[in-house]
Amino acid sequence: MLQANHLPGSRRTSACRIVITAAMMQHVHLVPEEEEDDLYTGYNDYNPTYDIEELENDVAFQQAVKTSHGRRPPITAKIPGTAAPRALATGFGARPNLFSSIGRPMTGAVQDGVARPMTAVLAAGYTKAAFRGSSFDPIGQSRGPAPPLENRNEDTPEEKIRQLEKKVNELIEESCIANSSGDLKLALEKAKEAGRKERVLVRQREQVISPENINLDLTYSVLLNLATQYSANELYAEAINTYQVIVKNKMFSHAGRLKVNMGNIYLKQRNYSKAIKFYRMALDQIPGAHKEMRIKIMQNIGVAFVKTGQYADAINSFEHIMAESPNLKAGFNLILCYFAIGDREKMKKAFQKLIAVPLGIDDEDKYISPSDDPHANLLIEAIKNDSLHQLERERKALAEKFIMTAAKLIAPVIETSFAVGYDWCVEVVKASPYVELANDLEINKAITYLRQKNFTKAVETLKMFEKKDSRVKSAAATNLSFVYFLEEEYSHADIYADLAVSSDRYNPAALTNKGNVIFASGDFEKAAEYYREALRNDSSCTEALYNLGLTYKNLNRLEESLDCFLKLHAILRNSAQVLSQIARLYEMLEDPVQAIDWLTQLLSIVPTDAYAQAKLGELYDTEGDKPQAFHHYSESYRFFPSNIEVIEWLGAYYIDTQFCEKAIQYFERAALIQPTQVKWQLMVASCYRRSGSYQKALDTYKEIHKKFPDNVECLRFLVRLCTDIGLKEVQEYATKLKKAEKMKEIREQRVKSGRDGSARSRRDGSASSDSGQSSVTSAKGERLSAKLRALPTSSDPYEPSSQKEIDASYVDPLGPQMERPKTAARKRADDEDFADEELGDDLLPE
């Protein structure tokens, strides 16, 4: 390095500058020129300041050398280590080389033959030299946590308004949530509270802010929610008033659409004229772009016209809907309107329109895998039972329901006979996408024949399906088996039950009918097997479960029978027949408390069932609760005053309680029902005697003697009465009494002589008779004998009957015969007329 210490002042300064410049230029690398498209083109240019060859001609440089600027004192620093390593990046300070303070070459310096590219002046995170020695902290974490936010002043009017508005919105949300969860009362309370707070909010806004800045959206939300909650709680007057407040306020845009809600309220109130008025007002305020909304309003208008009987106006509404945007409900309602006015041709056209309504669902073939591609199969399995496919199935089922109902409605009236009408409907359905409904219509045609009790035609129609596919064949065979079973032609019923089972082994209705036929033959174990198999195929088959309970009951497996009926009760909660069977089983199991409980439940469903009332009275009488027994026997008599057992019990009850005059009306009723039975008339005369009306008793006995001159008991009472009163007819009646007693002895001797010879034949006849009928007859005979013994005899005419010996038999609703099982789809009482209007649906296979 050049030394310049011994040079004069001015020349020394100039020499120093030259030396510094030369030293800097030693480390400047000049990149050679390259092609024109080089990315570094222009980097060869350098500042003329560094051109030492022209320094002598540089006027500015020479002027700086001559002035005091070139004699500045050396750079110093109060803080050690600041100035020394950090050399200036210009040529005005002494610097041995061009390296940074961390030993890194400066920009433009050459190291290992490569020029270092340009970088930032300061390193990332570097601030000032004064902070040297502190840790690296680029985001200022060492400064500690940020100071806390300033607390908002909640006392300002603006802040109070904001908090109150937030509270109103929260109340509206809570009201909507309560409504969706079913708590309508809480929803209304929240809506009312939101309305109160919103009014307070409006007043505060008017005091602080100009009225133009009031939140109309919040007011609209509060009023609409309040009106909705009023309507949900059936407070229709309040809801209408709230809607009126919204509709009449011109500041609410599109508020006129709420007139639809007002129309709905009037429709619920059956004020159809006002409902139509508001629907039309709403329709006028809804633009044509909202086509779906307009169609729905038109449908409501049509329904309101139907309610008022204005079918012509309703037809106009539904015709407009079917022309603009056809749907199933409008098409079905249109058919109903044409049916009401009796227009056959229009019914046909409307039925064709209904069938042509597009459902907008995919074909079922979409869910069948066309190949063995595992990925495609996985996709099909994923979408086969998804919510969209379920929606498609529901829509298709609804369409089939509308079409079937419409066909059953119009078929009997669109042609001269219902058979021709059904044929027309079947042809139209066959030409539509609902081909599978044609067979169902044919089966329904057979059911219509059954309703008309034309069994021949019904059987002919059903036999046409014997060569159809298995599903239709099984349905037809099931119905044929049902028809023959009702006609008690069990052989034919068995044949078609076998055909139905062979066609579709998983048809629970066919299995149930097969079990019924076997049940009728008395093979209860085998019948139970078919019922169990039907339940395995369809656990919800109530007919099979009911009949299985009856089968176990006939097999005396009472616990299993009770289990079946309890399961059935869980499915059919309000079935009187099931409740009756459960009560009967508990009685057979000697649990009268449970029997009383279930009979009470039965009476809550059918309170006018006289037999259930009588049975409940009998159970209470057995338990010793006479007041309850009397109540239920009285109710039974009120609903059915011809039950001899009930009449007898009531008459005996009044005699036992020393109210003989009240018992007279019951025995007189019994005498009217059974005029050939002398005991009822004797009971009437006895009641007159017990009450002290001897003359009426004497007249009654005389009337009995005229009708039954050989009755010994009547003559004995006449003799005793005439003796007590002192009448002259005593001798006459005494003579007749002796003659009657003699005739009675002769008859008893004849009976006794023939009894020994006929005892064996009677026992054989009794053993060969029907066990069920004989047992019932024997039981009734025993009860009747007990009651006859309880009646007053001639030897003791004034003693009351023993109440303990009075018994009232319970007549089961199914009759004294063996209980018949329920057929495949009969859900009502077994003794119900099979031609009931519900037979059509019951006969269809499940």
CSV table of C-alpha atoms in Angstrom, one decimal, residues 130-442:
chain,number,residue,atom,x,y,z
A,130,ALA,CA,-27.2,0.9,20.4
A,131,PHE,CA,-29.2,-2.3,20.8
A,132,ARG,CA,-26.2,-4.5,20.0
A,133,GLY,CA,-25.9,-7.1,22.7
A,134,SER,CA,-29.7,-7.7,23.0
A,135,SER,CA,-31.3,-10.9,21.8
A,136,PHE,CA,-32.7,-11.4,18.4
A,137,ASP,CA,-36.3,-10.2,18.6
A,138,PRO,CA,-37.8,-9.4,15.2
A,139,ILE,CA,-41.5,-9.2,16.4
A,140,GLY,CA,-40.8,-7.4,19.7
A,141,GLN,CA,-41.8,-10.1,22.1
A,142,SER,CA,-39.4,-8.9,24.7
A,143,ARG,CA,-41.4,-5.8,25.2
A,144,GLY,CA,-44.1,-7.7,27.1
A,145,PRO,CA,-47.8,-8.1,26.6
A,146,ALA,CA,-49.8,-5.5,24.8
A,147,PRO,CA,-51.5,-3.0,27.0
A,148,PRO,CA,-55.2,-3.9,27.7
A,149,LEU,CA,-57.9,-2.4,25.5
A,150,GLU,CA,-59.7,0.5,26.7
A,151,ASN,CA,-63.0,-0.3,28.4
A,152,ARG,CA,-66.0,0.7,26.3
A,153,ASN,CA,-68.1,3.2,27.9
A,154,GLU,CA,-71.5,1.6,28.2
A,155,ASP,CA,-73.2,4.7,29.5
A,156,THR,CA,-73.3,6.3,26.1
A,157,PRO,CA,-76.7,6.3,24.4
A,158,GLU,CA,-75.3,4.7,21.3
A,159,GLU,CA,-73.8,1.8,23.2
A,160,LYS,CA,-77.1,1.2,25.1
A,161,ILE,CA,-79.0,1.2,21.8
A,162,ARG,CA,-76.5,-1.4,20.4
A,163,GLN,CA,-76.9,-3.7,23.4
A,164,LEU,CA,-80.7,-3.4,23.3
A,165,GLU,CA,-80.7,-4.3,19.6
A,166,LYS,CA,-78.5,-7.3,20.3
A,167,LYS,CA,-80.9,-8.4,23.1
A,168,VAL,CA,-83.9,-8.2,20.7
A,169,ASN,CA,-82.2,-10.3,18.1
A,170,GLU,CA,-81.4,-12.9,20.7
A,171,LEU,CA,-85.0,-13.1,21.8
A,172,ILE,CA,-86.2,-13.6,18.3
A,173,GLU,CA,-83.8,-16.5,17.9
A,174,GLU,CA,-84.9,-18.0,21.1
A,175,SER,CA,-88.5,-17.7,20.1
A,176,CYS,CA,-87.8,-19.5,16.8
A,177,ILE,CA,-85.9,-22.3,18.5
A,178,ALA,CA,-88.7,-22.8,21.0
A,179,ASN,CA,-91.2,-23.1,18.2
A,180,SER,CA,-89.1,-25.6,16.3
A,181,SER,CA,-88.8,-27.7,19.5
A,182,GLY,CA,-92.6,-27.7,20.0
A,183,ASP,CA,-92.8,-25.4,23.0
A,184,LEU,CA,-95.3,-23.0,21.5
A,185,LYS,CA,-96.1,-21.2,24.7
A,186,LEU,CA,-92.5,-20.3,25.4
A,187,ALA,CA,-92.0,-19.2,21.8
A,188,LEU,CA,-95.0,-16.8,22.2
A,189,GLU,CA,-93.6,-15.4,25.4
A,190,LYS,CA,-90.2,-14.7,23.9
A,191,ALA,CA,-91.9,-13.1,20.9
A,192,LYS,CA,-93.9,-10.8,23.1
A,193,GLU,CA,-90.8,-9.8,25.1
A,194,ALA,CA,-88.9,-9.1,21.9
A,195,GLY,CA,-91.8,-6.8,20.9
A,196,ARG,CA,-91.7,-4.9,24.1
A,197,LYS,CA,-87.9,-4.4,24.0
A,198,GLU,CA,-88.1,-3.4,20.4
A,199,ARG,CA,-90.6,-0.6,21.2
A,200,VAL,CA,-88.2,0.7,23.9
A,201,LEU,CA,-85.4,0.6,21.4
A,202,VAL,CA,-87.4,2.7,18.9
A,203,ARG,CA,-88.1,5.3,21.5
A,204,GLN,CA,-84.5,5.5,22.5
A,205,ARG,CA,-83.4,5.8,18.8
A,206,GLU,CA,-85.9,8.6,18.3
A,207,GLN,CA,-84.3,10.6,21.2
A,208,VAL,CA,-80.7,10.0,20.0
A,209,ILE,CA,-80.8,9.5,16.3
A,210,SER,CA,-82.9,11.0,13.6
A,211,PRO,CA,-86.1,9.0,12.8
A,212,GLU,CA,-84.7,8.3,9.3
A,213,ASN,CA,-82.1,6.0,10.8
A,214,ILE,CA,-84.5,3.6,12.6
A,215,ASN,CA,-83.8,-0.1,11.9
A,216,LEU,CA,-86.9,-1.1,10.0
A,217,ASP,CA,-85.6,-4.6,9.3
A,218,LEU,CA,-85.5,-5.3,13.1
A,219,THR,CA,-89.1,-4.0,13.5
A,220,TYR,CA,-90.3,-6.2,10.6
A,221,SER,CA,-88.6,-9.3,12.1
A,222,VAL,CA,-90.2,-8.7,15.5
A,223,LEU,CA,-93.7,-8.2,14.1
A,224,LEU,CA,-93.5,-11.2,11.7
A,225,ASN,CA,-92.2,-13.5,14.4
A,226,LEU,CA,-94.9,-12.4,16.8
A,227,ALA,CA,-97.6,-12.9,14.2
A,228,THR,CA,-96.2,-16.4,13.4
A,229,GLN,CA,-96.2,-17.4,17.1
A,230,TYR,CA,-99.8,-16.1,17.6
A,231,SER,CA,-100.9,-18.3,14.6
A,232,ALA,CA,-99.0,-21.3,16.0
A,233,ASN,CA,-100.8,-20.9,19.3
A,234,GLU,CA,-104.2,-20.6,17.5
A,235,LEU,CA,-104.6,-17.0,18.6
A,236,TYR,CA,-105.9,-16.1,15.2
A,237,ALA,CA,-107.4,-12.7,16.0
A,238,GLU,CA,-104.1,-11.4,17.5
A,239,ALA,CA,-102.2,-12.9,14.5
A,240,ILE,CA,-104.4,-11.1,12.0
A,241,ASN,CA,-104.0,-7.8,13.9
A,242,THR,CA,-100.2,-8.1,13.9
A,243,TYR,CA,-100.2,-9.0,10.2
A,244,GLN,CA,-102.4,-5.9,9.5
A,245,VAL,CA,-99.8,-3.7,11.2
A,246,ILE,CA,-97.1,-5.0,8.9
A,247,VAL,CA,-99.2,-4.9,5.7
A,248,LYS,CA,-100.5,-1.3,6.3
A,249,ASN,CA,-97.0,0.1,6.9
A,250,LYS,CA,-95.8,1.4,3.6
A,251,MET,CA,-92.2,1.5,4.8
A,252,PHE,CA,-92.0,-2.3,4.7
A,253,SER,CA,-91.2,-3.4,1.2
A,254,HIS,CA,-92.9,-6.6,-0.1
A,255,ALA,CA,-95.1,-6.7,3.0
A,256,GLY,CA,-98.1,-7.5,0.8
A,257,ARG,CA,-96.9,-11.1,0.4
A,258,LEU,CA,-97.8,-11.7,4.0
A,259,LYS,CA,-101.4,-11.6,2.9
A,260,VAL,CA,-100.9,-15.3,2.0
A,261,ASN,CA,-100.4,-16.0,5.7
A,262,MET,CA,-103.6,-14.1,6.5
A,263,GLY,CA,-105.4,-16.1,4.0
A,264,ASN,CA,-104.2,-19.3,5.6
A,265,ILE,CA,-105.5,-18.2,8.9
A,266,TYR,CA,-108.9,-17.4,7.5
A,267,LEU,CA,-108.9,-20.8,5.8
A,268,LYS,CA,-108.2,-22.5,9.2
A,269,GLN,CA,-111.2,-20.5,10.6
A,270,ARG,CA,-113.3,-21.7,7.7
A,271,ASN,CA,-113.9,-18.2,6.6
A,272,TYR,CA,-113.4,-19.2,3.0
A,273,SER,CA,-114.6,-16.0,1.3
A,274,LYS,CA,-112.0,-13.9,3.2
A,275,ALA,CA,-109.3,-16.5,2.6
A,276,ILE,CA,-110.0,-16.3,-1.2
A,277,LYS,CA,-109.9,-12.5,-1.0
A,278,PHE,CA,-106.5,-12.3,0.7
A,279,TYR,CA,-105.1,-15.0,-1.5
A,280,ARG,CA,-106.0,-13.0,-4.6
A,281,MET,CA,-104.6,-9.8,-3.1
A,282,ALA,CA,-101.3,-11.6,-2.4
A,283,LEU,CA,-101.4,-13.0,-5.9
A,284,ASP,CA,-101.6,-9.5,-7.4
A,285,GLN,CA,-98.6,-8.4,-5.4
A,286,ILE,CA,-96.3,-11.3,-6.4
A,287,PRO,CA,-94.4,-10.7,-9.7
A,288,GLY,CA,-94.6,-13.3,-12.4
A,289,ALA,CA,-90.9,-14.3,-11.9
A,290,HIS,CA,-92.0,-16.1,-8.7
A,291,LYS,CA,-93.8,-18.8,-10.6
A,292,GLU,CA,-93.7,-21.5,-8.0
A,293,MET,CA,-95.2,-19.2,-5.3
A,294,ARG,CA,-98.0,-18.1,-7.6
A,295,ILE,CA,-98.8,-21.7,-8.4
A,296,LYS,CA,-99.1,-22.6,-4.7
A,297,ILE,CA,-101.4,-19.6,-4.0
A,298,MET,CA,-103.6,-20.7,-7.0
A,299,GLN,CA,-103.8,-24.1,-5.5
A,300,ASN,CA,-104.9,-22.7,-2.1
A,301,ILE,CA,-107.6,-20.6,-4.0
A,302,GLY,CA,-108.8,-23.8,-5.7
A,303,VAL,CA,-109.1,-25.6,-2.4
A,304,ALA,CA,-111.0,-22.7,-0.8
A,305,PHE,CA,-113.4,-22.8,-3.7
A,306,VAL,CA,-113.9,-26.5,-3.2
A,307,LYS,CA,-114.7,-25.9,0.5
A,308,THR,CA,-117.4,-23.4,-0.5
A,309,GLY,CA,-118.8,-25.7,-3.2
A,310,GLN,CA,-117.9,-23.4,-6.1
A,311,TYR,CA,-116.6,-26.2,-8.2
A,312,ALA,CA,-116.5,-24.2,-11.5
A,313,ASP,CA,-114.2,-21.6,-10.0
A,314,ALA,CA,-112.1,-24.4,-8.4
A,315,ILE,CA,-111.8,-26.1,-11.8
A,316,ASN,CA,-110.5,-22.9,-13.4
A,317,SER,CA,-107.8,-22.6,-10.8
A,318,PHE,CA,-106.7,-26.2,-11.1
A,319,GLU,CA,-106.9,-26.2,-14.9
A,320,HIS,CA,-104.6,-23.1,-14.9
A,321,ILE,CA,-102.1,-25.0,-12.6
A,322,MET,CA,-102.2,-28.1,-14.8
A,323,ALA,CA,-101.5,-25.9,-17.9
A,324,GLU,CA,-98.6,-23.9,-16.3
A,325,SER,CA,-96.9,-26.3,-13.9
A,326,PRO,CA,-98.8,-29.6,-13.5
A,327,ASN,CA,-98.5,-31.4,-10.2
A,328,LEU,CA,-100.1,-34.5,-8.5
A,329,LYS,CA,-102.2,-32.6,-6.0
A,330,ALA,CA,-103.7,-30.2,-8.5
A,331,GLY,CA,-104.4,-33.1,-10.9
A,332,PHE,CA,-106.2,-35.1,-8.2
A,333,ASN,CA,-108.2,-32.2,-7.0
A,334,LEU,CA,-109.3,-31.5,-10.6
A,335,ILE,CA,-110.6,-35.0,-10.9
A,336,LEU,CA,-112.5,-34.6,-7.6
A,337,CYS,CA,-114.1,-31.4,-8.9
A,338,TYR,CA,-115.2,-33.0,-12.2
A,339,PHE,CA,-116.5,-36.0,-10.2
A,340,ALA,CA,-118.5,-33.6,-8.0
A,341,ILE,CA,-120.2,-32.0,-11.1
A,342,GLY,CA,-120.6,-35.4,-12.8
A,343,ASP,CA,-118.7,-34.6,-16.0
A,344,ARG,CA,-117.6,-38.0,-17.3
A,345,GLU,CA,-115.6,-36.8,-20.3
A,346,LYS,CA,-113.7,-34.2,-18.3
A,347,MET,CA,-113.0,-36.9,-15.6
A,348,LYS,CA,-111.3,-39.0,-18.3
A,349,LYS,CA,-109.2,-36.1,-19.5
A,350,ALA,CA,-108.2,-35.1,-16.0
A,351,PHE,CA,-107.2,-38.7,-15.2
A,352,GLN,CA,-105.0,-38.7,-18.3
A,353,LYS,CA,-103.5,-35.4,-17.2
A,354,LEU,CA,-102.8,-36.9,-13.8
A,355,ILE,CA,-101.0,-39.9,-15.2
A,356,ALA,CA,-98.9,-37.6,-17.5
A,357,VAL,CA,-97.6,-35.4,-14.6
A,358,PRO,CA,-93.8,-35.6,-14.6
A,359,LEU,CA,-92.3,-36.9,-11.4
A,360,GLY,CA,-88.7,-35.8,-12.1
A,361,ILE,CA,-87.2,-39.0,-10.8
A,362,ASP,CA,-84.6,-41.3,-12.3
A,363,ASP,CA,-85.4,-44.8,-13.6
A,364,GLU,CA,-84.8,-47.7,-11.2
A,365,ASP,CA,-82.4,-49.2,-13.7
A,366,LYS,CA,-79.9,-46.6,-12.6
A,367,TYR,CA,-79.5,-48.4,-9.3
A,368,ILE,CA,-78.7,-51.8,-11.0
A,369,SER,CA,-75.0,-52.4,-11.6
A,370,PRO,CA,-74.4,-52.8,-15.4
A,371,SER,CA,-70.9,-54.4,-15.0
A,372,ASP,CA,-68.6,-56.0,-12.5
A,373,ASP,CA,-66.7,-52.8,-11.9
A,374,PRO,CA,-66.1,-52.7,-8.1
A,375,HIS,CA,-65.9,-48.9,-8.1
A,376,ALA,CA,-69.3,-48.6,-9.9
A,377,ASN,CA,-70.8,-51.2,-7.6
A,378,LEU,CA,-69.6,-49.2,-4.5
A,379,LEU,CA,-71.1,-46.1,-5.9
A,380,ILE,CA,-74.5,-47.8,-6.6
A,381,GLU,CA,-74.6,-49.2,-3.1
A,382,ALA,CA,-73.9,-45.8,-1.7
A,383,ILE,CA,-76.7,-44.1,-3.5
A,384,LYS,CA,-79.2,-47.0,-3.4
A,385,ASN,CA,-80.6,-46.0,0.0
A,386,ASP,CA,-79.5,-42.4,0.3
A,387,SER,CA,-81.9,-39.6,1.2
A,388,LEU,CA,-82.4,-38.6,-2.5
A,389,HIS,CA,-83.5,-42.1,-3.5
A,390,GLN,CA,-85.8,-42.3,-0.5
A,391,LEU,CA,-87.4,-39.0,-1.6
A,392,GLU,CA,-87.8,-40.5,-5.1
A,393,ARG,CA,-89.5,-43.5,-3.7
A,394,GLU,CA,-91.8,-41.4,-1.6
A,395,ARG,CA,-92.8,-39.3,-4.6
A,396,LYS,CA,-93.5,-42.3,-6.7
A,397,ALA,CA,-95.6,-43.9,-3.9
A,398,LEU,CA,-97.6,-40.7,-3.6
A,399,ALA,CA,-98.2,-40.7,-7.3
A,400,GLU,CA,-99.4,-44.3,-7.3
A,401,LYS,CA,-101.7,-43.6,-4.4
A,402,PHE,CA,-103.3,-40.6,-6.2
A,403,ILE,CA,-103.7,-42.7,-9.4
A,404,MET,CA,-105.2,-45.7,-7.6
A,405,THR,CA,-107.6,-43.6,-5.6
A,406,ALA,CA,-108.7,-41.6,-8.7
A,407,ALA,CA,-109.2,-44.8,-10.7
A,408,LYS,CA,-111.3,-46.4,-7.9
A,409,LEU,CA,-113.3,-43.1,-7.7
A,410,ILE,CA,-114.2,-42.6,-11.3
A,411,ALA,CA,-114.3,-46.1,-12.6
A,412,PRO,CA,-117.9,-46.8,-11.5
A,413,VAL,CA,-119.2,-43.6,-13.0
A,414,ILE,CA,-117.4,-42.8,-16.2
A,415,GLU,CA,-119.1,-45.7,-18.1
A,416,THR,CA,-122.4,-47.5,-18.0
A,417,SER,CA,-121.1,-50.1,-15.6
A,418,PHE,CA,-118.2,-50.1,-13.2
A,419,ALA,CA,-116.6,-53.1,-15.0
A,420,VAL,CA,-116.3,-51.1,-18.2
A,421,GLY,CA,-115.0,-48.2,-16.3
A,422,TYR,CA,-112.3,-50.3,-14.7
A,423,ASP,CA,-111.4,-51.7,-18.0
A,424,TRP,CA,-110.9,-48.1,-19.4
A,425,CYS,CA,-108.7,-47.2,-16.4
A,426,VAL,CA,-106.7,-50.3,-16.8
A,427,GLU,CA,-106.0,-49.6,-20.5
A,428,VAL,CA,-105.0,-46.0,-19.8
A,429,VAL,CA,-102.7,-47.1,-17.0
A,430,LYS,CA,-101.1,-49.8,-19.2
A,431,ALA,CA,-100.1,-47.1,-21.7
A,432,SER,CA,-98.4,-45.0,-19.0
A,433,PRO,CA,-95.2,-45.3,-16.9
A,434,TYR,CA,-97.3,-46.9,-14.2
A,435,VAL,CA,-97.8,-50.3,-15.9
A,436,GLU,CA,-97.5,-52.2,-12.6
A,437,LEU,CA,-100.7,-50.5,-11.3
A,438,ALA,CA,-102.9,-52.2,-13.9
A,439,ASN,CA,-102.8,-55.5,-12.0
A,440,ASP,CA,-103.7,-53.8,-8.8
A,441,LEU,CA,-106.7,-52.2,-10.5
A,442,GLU,CA,-107.8,-55.6,-11.7
